[in-house]
PDB file of C-alpha atoms in Angstrom:
ATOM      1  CA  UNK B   1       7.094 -19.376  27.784  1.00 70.00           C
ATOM      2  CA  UNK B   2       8.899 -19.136  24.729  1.00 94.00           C
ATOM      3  CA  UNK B   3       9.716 -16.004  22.763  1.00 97.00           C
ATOM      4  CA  UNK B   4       7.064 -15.875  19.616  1.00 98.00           C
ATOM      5  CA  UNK B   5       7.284 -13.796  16.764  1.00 98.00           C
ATOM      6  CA  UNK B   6       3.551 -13.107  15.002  1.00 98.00           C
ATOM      7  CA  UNK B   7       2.383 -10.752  12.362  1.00 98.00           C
ATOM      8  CA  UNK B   8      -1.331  -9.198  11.720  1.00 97.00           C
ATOM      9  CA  UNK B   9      -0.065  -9.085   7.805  1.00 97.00           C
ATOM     10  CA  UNK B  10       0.484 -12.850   6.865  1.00 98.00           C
ATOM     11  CA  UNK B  11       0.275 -16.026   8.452  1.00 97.00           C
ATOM     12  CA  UNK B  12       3.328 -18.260   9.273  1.00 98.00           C
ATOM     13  CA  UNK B  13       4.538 -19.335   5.590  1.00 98.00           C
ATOM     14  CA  UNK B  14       2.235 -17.546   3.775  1.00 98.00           C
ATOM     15  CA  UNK B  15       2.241 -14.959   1.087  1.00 98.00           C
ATOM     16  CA  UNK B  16       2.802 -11.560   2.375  1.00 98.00           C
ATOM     17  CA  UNK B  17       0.312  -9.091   0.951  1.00 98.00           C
ATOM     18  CA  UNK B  18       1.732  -6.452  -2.083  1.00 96.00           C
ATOM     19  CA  UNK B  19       1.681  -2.989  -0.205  1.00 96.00           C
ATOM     20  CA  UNK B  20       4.384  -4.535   1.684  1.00 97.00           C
ATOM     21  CA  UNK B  21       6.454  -5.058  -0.888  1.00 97.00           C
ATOM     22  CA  UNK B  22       9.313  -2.833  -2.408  1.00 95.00           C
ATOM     23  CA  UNK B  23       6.969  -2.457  -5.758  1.00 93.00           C
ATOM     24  CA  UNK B  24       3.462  -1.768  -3.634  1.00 94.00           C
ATOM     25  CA  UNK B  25       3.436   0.513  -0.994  1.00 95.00           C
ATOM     26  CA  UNK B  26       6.315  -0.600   0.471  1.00 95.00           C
ATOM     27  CA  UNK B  27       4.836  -0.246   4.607  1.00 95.00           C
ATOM     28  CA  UNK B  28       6.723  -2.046   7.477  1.00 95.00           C
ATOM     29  CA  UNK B  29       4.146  -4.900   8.248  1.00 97.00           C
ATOM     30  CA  UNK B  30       3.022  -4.538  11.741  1.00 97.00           C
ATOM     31  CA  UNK B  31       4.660  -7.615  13.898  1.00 97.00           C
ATOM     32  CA  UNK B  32       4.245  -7.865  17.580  1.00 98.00           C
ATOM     33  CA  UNK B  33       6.249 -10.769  20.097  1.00 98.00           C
ATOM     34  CA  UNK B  34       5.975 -11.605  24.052  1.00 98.00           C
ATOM     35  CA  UNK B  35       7.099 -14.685  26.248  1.00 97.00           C
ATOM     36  CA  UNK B  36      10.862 -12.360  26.174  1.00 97.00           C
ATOM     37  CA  UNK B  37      12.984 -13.581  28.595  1.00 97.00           C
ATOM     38  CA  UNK B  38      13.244 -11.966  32.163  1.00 96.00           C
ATOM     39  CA  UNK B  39      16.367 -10.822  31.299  1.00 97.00           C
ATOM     40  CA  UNK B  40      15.695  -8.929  27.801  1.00 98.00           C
ATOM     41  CA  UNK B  41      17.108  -5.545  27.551  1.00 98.00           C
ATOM     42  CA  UNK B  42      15.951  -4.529  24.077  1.00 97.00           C
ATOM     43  CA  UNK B  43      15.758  -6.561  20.948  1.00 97.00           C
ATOM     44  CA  UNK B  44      16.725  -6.476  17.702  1.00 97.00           C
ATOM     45  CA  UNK B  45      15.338  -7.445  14.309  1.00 97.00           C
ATOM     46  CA  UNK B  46      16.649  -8.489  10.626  1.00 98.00           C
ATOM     47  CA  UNK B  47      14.368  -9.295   7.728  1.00 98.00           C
ATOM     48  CA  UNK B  48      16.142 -11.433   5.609  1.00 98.00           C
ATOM     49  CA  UNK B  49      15.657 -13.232   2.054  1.00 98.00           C
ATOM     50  CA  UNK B  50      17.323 -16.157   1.705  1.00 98.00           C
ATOM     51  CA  UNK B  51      16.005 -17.225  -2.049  1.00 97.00           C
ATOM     52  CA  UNK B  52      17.890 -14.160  -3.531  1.00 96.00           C
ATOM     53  CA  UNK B  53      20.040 -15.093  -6.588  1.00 93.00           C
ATOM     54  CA  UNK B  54      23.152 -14.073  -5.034  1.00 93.00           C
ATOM     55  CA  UNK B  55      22.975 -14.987  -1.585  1.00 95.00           C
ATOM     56  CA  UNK B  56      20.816 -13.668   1.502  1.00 97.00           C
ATOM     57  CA  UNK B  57      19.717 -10.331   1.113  1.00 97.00           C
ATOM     58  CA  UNK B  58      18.785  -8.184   4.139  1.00 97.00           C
ATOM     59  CA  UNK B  59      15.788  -5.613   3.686  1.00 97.00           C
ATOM     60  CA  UNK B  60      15.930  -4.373   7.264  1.00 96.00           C
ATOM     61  CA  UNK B  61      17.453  -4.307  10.319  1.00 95.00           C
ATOM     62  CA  UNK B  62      16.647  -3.209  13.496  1.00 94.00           C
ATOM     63  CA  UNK B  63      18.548  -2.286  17.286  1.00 94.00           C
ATOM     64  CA  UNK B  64      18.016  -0.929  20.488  1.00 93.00           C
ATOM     65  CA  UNK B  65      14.230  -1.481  20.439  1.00 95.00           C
ATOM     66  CA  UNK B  66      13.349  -0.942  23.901  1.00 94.00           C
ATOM     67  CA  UNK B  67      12.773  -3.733  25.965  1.00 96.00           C
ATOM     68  CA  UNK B  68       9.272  -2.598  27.154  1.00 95.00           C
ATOM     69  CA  UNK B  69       7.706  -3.071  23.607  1.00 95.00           C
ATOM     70  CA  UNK B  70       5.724  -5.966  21.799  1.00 96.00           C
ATOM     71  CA  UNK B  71       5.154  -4.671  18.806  1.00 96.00           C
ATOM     72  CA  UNK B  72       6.434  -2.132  15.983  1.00 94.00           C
ATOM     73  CA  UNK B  73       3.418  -0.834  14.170  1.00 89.00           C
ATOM     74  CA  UNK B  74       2.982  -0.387  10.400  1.00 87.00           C
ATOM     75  CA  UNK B  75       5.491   2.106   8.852  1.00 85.00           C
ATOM     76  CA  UNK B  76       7.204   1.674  12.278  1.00 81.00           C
ATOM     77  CA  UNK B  77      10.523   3.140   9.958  1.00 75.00           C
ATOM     78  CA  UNK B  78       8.559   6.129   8.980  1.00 70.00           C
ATOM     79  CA  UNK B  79       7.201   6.741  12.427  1.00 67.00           C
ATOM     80  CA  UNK B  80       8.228  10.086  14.639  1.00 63.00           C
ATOM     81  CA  UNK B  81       9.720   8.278  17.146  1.00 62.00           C
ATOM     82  CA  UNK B  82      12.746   6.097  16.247  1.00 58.00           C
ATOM     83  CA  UNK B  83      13.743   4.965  19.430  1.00 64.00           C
ATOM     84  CA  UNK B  84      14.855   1.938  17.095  1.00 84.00           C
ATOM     85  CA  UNK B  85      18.133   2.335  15.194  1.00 86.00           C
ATOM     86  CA  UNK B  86      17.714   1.294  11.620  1.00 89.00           C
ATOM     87  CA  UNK B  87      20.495   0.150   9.950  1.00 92.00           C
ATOM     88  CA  UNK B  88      21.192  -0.149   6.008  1.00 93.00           C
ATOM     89  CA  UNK B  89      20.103  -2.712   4.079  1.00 95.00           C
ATOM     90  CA  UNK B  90      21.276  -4.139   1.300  1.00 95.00           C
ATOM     91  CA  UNK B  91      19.305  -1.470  -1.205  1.00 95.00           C
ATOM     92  CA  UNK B  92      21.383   0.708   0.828  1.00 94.00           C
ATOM     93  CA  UNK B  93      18.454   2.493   2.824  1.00 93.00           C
ATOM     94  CA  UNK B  94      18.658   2.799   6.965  1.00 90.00           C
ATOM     95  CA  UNK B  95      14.852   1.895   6.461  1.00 91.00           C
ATOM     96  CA  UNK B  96      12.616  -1.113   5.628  1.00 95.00           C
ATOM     97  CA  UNK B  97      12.449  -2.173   1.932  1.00 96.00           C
ATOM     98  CA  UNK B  98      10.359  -4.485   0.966  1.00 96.00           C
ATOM     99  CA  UNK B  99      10.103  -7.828  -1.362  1.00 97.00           C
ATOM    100  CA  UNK B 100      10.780  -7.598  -4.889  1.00 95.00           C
ATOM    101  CA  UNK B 101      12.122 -10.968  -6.110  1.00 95.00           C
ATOM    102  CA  UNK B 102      13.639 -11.186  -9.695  1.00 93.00           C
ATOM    103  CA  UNK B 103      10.438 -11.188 -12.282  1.00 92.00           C
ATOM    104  CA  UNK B 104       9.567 -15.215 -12.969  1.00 91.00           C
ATOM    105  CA  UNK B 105      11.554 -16.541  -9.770  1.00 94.00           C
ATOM    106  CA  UNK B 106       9.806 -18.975  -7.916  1.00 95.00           C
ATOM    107  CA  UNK B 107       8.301 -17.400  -4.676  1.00 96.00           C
ATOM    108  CA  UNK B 108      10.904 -16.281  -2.028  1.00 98.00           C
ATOM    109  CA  UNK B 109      11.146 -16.754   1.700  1.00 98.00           C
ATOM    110  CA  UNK B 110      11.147 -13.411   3.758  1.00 98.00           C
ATOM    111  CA  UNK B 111      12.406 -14.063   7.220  1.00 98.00           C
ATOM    112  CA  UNK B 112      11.577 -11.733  10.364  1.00 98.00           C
ATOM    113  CA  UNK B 113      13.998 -12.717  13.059  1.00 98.00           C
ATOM    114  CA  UNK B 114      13.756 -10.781  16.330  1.00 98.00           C
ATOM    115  CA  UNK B 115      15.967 -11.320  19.205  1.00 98.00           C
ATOM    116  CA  UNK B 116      15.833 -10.529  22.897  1.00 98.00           C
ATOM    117  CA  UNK B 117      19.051  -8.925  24.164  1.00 98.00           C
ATOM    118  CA  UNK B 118      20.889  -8.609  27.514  1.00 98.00           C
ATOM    119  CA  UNK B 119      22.199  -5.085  26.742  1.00 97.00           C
ATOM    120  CA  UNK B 120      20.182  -2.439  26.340  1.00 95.00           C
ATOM    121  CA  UNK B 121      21.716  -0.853  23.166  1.00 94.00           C
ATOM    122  CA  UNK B 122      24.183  -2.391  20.724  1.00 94.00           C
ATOM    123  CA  UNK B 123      27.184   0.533  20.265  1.00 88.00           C
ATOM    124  CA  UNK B 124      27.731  -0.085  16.025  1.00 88.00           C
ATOM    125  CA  UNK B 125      29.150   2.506  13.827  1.00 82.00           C
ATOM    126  CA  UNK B 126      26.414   4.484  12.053  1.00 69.00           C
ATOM    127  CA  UNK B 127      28.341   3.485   8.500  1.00 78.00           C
ATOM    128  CA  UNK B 128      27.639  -0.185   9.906  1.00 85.00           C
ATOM    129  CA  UNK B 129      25.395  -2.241   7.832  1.00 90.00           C
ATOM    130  CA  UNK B 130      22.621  -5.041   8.805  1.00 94.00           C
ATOM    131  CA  UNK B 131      25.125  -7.614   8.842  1.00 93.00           C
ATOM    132  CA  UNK B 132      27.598  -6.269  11.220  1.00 94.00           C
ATOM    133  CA  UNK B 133      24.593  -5.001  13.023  1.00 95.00           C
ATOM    134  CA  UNK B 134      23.097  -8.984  13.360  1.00 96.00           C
ATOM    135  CA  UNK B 135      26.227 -10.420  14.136  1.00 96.00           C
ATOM    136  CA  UNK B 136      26.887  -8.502  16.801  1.00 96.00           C
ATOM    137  CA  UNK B 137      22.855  -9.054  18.180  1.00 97.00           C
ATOM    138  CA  UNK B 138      23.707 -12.501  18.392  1.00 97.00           C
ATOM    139  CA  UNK B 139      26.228 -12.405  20.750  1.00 97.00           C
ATOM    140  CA  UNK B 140      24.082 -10.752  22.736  1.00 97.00           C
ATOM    141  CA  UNK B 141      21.138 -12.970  22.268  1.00 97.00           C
ATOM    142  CA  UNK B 142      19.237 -14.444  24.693  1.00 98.00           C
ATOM    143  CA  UNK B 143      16.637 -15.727  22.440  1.00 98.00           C
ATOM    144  CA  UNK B 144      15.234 -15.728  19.079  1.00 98.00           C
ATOM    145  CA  UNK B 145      11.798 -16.126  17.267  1.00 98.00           C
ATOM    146  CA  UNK B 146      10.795 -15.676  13.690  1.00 98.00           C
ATOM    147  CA  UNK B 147       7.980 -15.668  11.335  1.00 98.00           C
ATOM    148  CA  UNK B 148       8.374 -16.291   7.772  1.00 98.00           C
ATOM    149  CA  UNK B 149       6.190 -15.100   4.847  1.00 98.00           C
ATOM    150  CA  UNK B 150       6.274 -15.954   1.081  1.00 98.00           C
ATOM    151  CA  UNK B 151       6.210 -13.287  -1.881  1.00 98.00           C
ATOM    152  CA  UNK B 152       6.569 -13.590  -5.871  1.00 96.00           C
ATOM    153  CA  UNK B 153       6.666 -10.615  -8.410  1.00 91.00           C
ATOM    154  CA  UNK B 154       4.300 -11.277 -11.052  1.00 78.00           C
TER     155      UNK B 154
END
């Protein structure tokens, strides 16, 4: 079985509701996964818009999520327990930020990427950001699984 990546907040490609976003509420959508390899060890996660004027932009990244889990909750990066390492994104925030496109753009693409691990915690500096964060997940990957939603600023 393959590694799937689902979320209760917005279906595959669709438009991800506003108290998700950076101007609403700005809550961690709740996202749960299974079919992980045998092998996982933890996972990691990057949420990632790749319609932003200047490049990709990363709202959030995640490590060290234990390999026992299928899910982070709502407001998982506000939750007592951070087992999870949050790293900073490119707001500059070692949280979740959500969408907030440039006023008139055409909707953008937000991209949840999870991947199972083979080592149970990455080792990155704490002044590390998502992008040193995902590239070293990916060396470490075992497998990967997304789910992509869609979000405009009126």
């Amino acid at each position: 079985m393959a590694l799937t990546l689902i979320s209760k907040a917005f279906a595959q490609d669709q438009p991800i509701p506003s108290k998700y976003a950076r101007a609403g509420e700005n809550l961690f959508p709740p996202l749960a996964w299974s079919g992980a390899p045998d092998e996982t060890r933890s996972f990691a996660l990057v949420v990632e818009d790749p319609d932003a004027p200047n490049g990709t932009f990363r709202h959030c990244g995640i490590a060290n999520i234990p390999a026992q889990w299928t899910a982070l909750a709502e407001s998982a990066d506000t939750a007592p327990e951070r087992a999870p390492r949050f790293y900073k994104n490119d707001f500059g925030n070692a949280r979740y930020d959500g969408p907030q496109p440039p006023p008139g753009d055409r909707p953008h693409r937000y991209i949840f990427r999870l991947a199972a691990l083979d080592v149970a915690k990455l080792s990155i500096p704490d002044a590390a950001g998502i992008s040193t964060m995902w590239a070293e997940a990916k060396k470490h990957a075992l497998e990967e699984a997304s789910v992509t939603g869609t979000y405009q600023t009126q």
